Amino acid sequence: MGCIESLKYEILERQVSFREAAEYIRKHMPERYVVPPGYRMFDIHIIGVPPILIGVEGATLVFPYTKPCHGTFLLKLESTEEADRLRKAGKRV
């Protein structure tokens, strides 16, 4: 199992709800995918309230990430492999 702290990420928002994260993604990301809770990216499981929305632009991914005891963050990461995998596995909305 991976650890988010081992990745180079940017925090776009802190202490957000899943609804606020989804609103940000809808407003700022041209491609959007819905994944079920537990979807695995970067060797970590994405937890949260469904539907979990992930935004993609090129190789950039924006998604909510919940750290127990710290709340939910909106993170931005770069990965061509994860973006391609999400395009195949996720449901585009």
Short mmCIF file of C-alpha atoms in Angstrom, two decimals:
data_model
loop_
_atom_site.label_atom_id
_atom_site.label_comp_id
_atom_site.label_asym_id
_atom_site.label_seq_id
_atom_site.Cartn_x
_atom_site.Cartn_y
_atom_site.Cartn_z
CA MET A 1 0.00 0.00 0.00
CA GLY A 2 1.28 3.42 -0.93
CA CYS A 3 1.42 6.63 1.01
CA ILE A 4 0.23 9.97 -0.32
CA GLU A 5 3.13 11.64 1.49
CA SER A 6 5.61 9.91 -0.83
CA LEU A 7 4.08 11.68 -3.86
CA LYS A 8 4.67 15.21 -5.15
CA TYR A 9 1.23 16.76 -4.80
CA GLU A 10 -0.20 20.25 -4.59
CA ILE A 11 -3.00 21.02 -2.13
CA LEU A 12 -5.65 23.09 -3.91
CA GLU A 13 -8.15 23.23 -1.02
CA ARG A 14 -8.14 22.14 2.63
CA GLN A 15 -10.99 20.99 4.86
CA VAL A 16 -13.45 20.67 1.98
CA SER A 17 -16.56 18.57 1.73
CA PHE A 18 -16.96 16.12 -1.12
CA ARG A 19 -19.63 18.40 -2.53
CA GLU A 20 -17.25 21.38 -2.51
CA ALA A 21 -14.51 19.25 -4.10
CA ALA A 22 -16.91 18.14 -6.84
CA GLU A 23 -17.95 21.74 -7.49
CA TYR A 24 -14.30 22.77 -7.87
CA ILE A 25 -13.61 19.89 -10.26
CA ARG A 26 -16.71 20.63 -12.36
CA LYS A 27 -15.71 24.28 -12.62
CA HIS A 28 -11.99 23.86 -13.36
CA MET A 29 -11.37 20.48 -15.04
CA PRO A 30 -12.40 19.71 -18.64
CA GLU A 31 -12.61 15.92 -18.19
CA ARG A 32 -14.43 14.44 -15.21
CA TYR A 33 -14.82 10.83 -14.11
CA VAL A 34 -16.82 9.18 -11.35
CA VAL A 35 -15.22 6.35 -9.41
CA PRO A 36 -16.56 4.23 -6.55
CA PRO A 37 -15.19 4.62 -3.02
CA GLY A 38 -12.10 2.46 -2.70
CA TYR A 39 -10.88 3.23 -6.22
CA ARG A 40 -7.13 2.81 -6.25
CA MET A 41 -4.81 5.48 -7.64
CA PHE A 42 -1.12 5.93 -6.96
CA ASP A 43 -1.34 2.71 -4.92
CA ILE A 44 -3.71 4.40 -2.45
CA HIS A 45 -7.45 3.94 -2.01
CA ILE A 46 -9.71 6.92 -2.47
CA ILE A 47 -12.31 6.99 0.27
CA GLY A 48 -15.32 9.22 0.59
CA VAL A 49 -18.94 9.87 -0.11
CA PRO A 50 -20.06 8.67 -3.55
CA PRO A 51 -20.07 9.78 -6.24
CA ILE A 52 -16.36 10.57 -6.06
CA LEU A 53 -15.45 12.92 -8.87
CA ILE A 54 -11.92 13.06 -10.32
CA GLY A 55 -10.89 15.76 -12.77
CA VAL A 56 -8.37 15.26 -15.55
CA GLU A 57 -6.59 17.68 -17.86
CA GLY A 58 -3.82 16.05 -19.86
CA ALA A 59 -1.73 14.24 -17.26
CA THR A 60 -3.04 16.34 -14.35
CA LEU A 61 -5.43 14.73 -11.90
CA VAL A 62 -7.47 16.61 -9.29
CA PHE A 63 -9.29 14.58 -6.65
CA PRO A 64 -10.51 14.65 -3.06
CA TYR A 65 -8.32 12.83 -0.59
CA THR A 66 -9.33 12.19 3.00
CA LYS A 67 -6.69 11.90 5.69
CA PRO A 68 -8.23 10.41 8.83
CA CYS A 69 -8.18 12.98 11.66
CA HIS A 70 -7.15 15.75 9.21
CA GLY A 71 -10.16 16.05 6.92
CA THR A 72 -10.53 16.10 3.18
CA PHE A 73 -8.14 17.87 0.85
CA LEU A 74 -8.37 18.57 -2.85
CA LEU A 75 -5.11 17.38 -4.36
CA LYS A 76 -3.44 17.92 -7.72
CA LEU A 77 -0.95 15.37 -9.07
CA GLU A 78 0.69 14.65 -12.42
CA SER A 79 0.73 11.16 -13.88
CA THR A 80 0.19 10.11 -17.47
CA GLU A 81 -0.20 6.47 -16.41
CA GLU A 82 -2.88 7.19 -13.79
CA ALA A 83 -4.74 9.58 -16.11
CA ASP A 84 -4.82 6.93 -18.86
CA ARG A 85 -5.91 4.23 -16.40
CA LEU A 86 -8.70 6.47 -15.08
CA ARG A 87 -9.91 7.20 -18.62
CA LYS A 88 -10.28 3.44 -19.15
CA ALA A 89 -11.69 2.51 -15.72
CA GLY A 90 -13.76 5.54 -14.69
CA LYS A 91 -17.20 6.59 -15.84
CA ARG A 92 -16.93 9.88 -17.72
CA VAL A 93 -19.52 12.45 -16.73
#
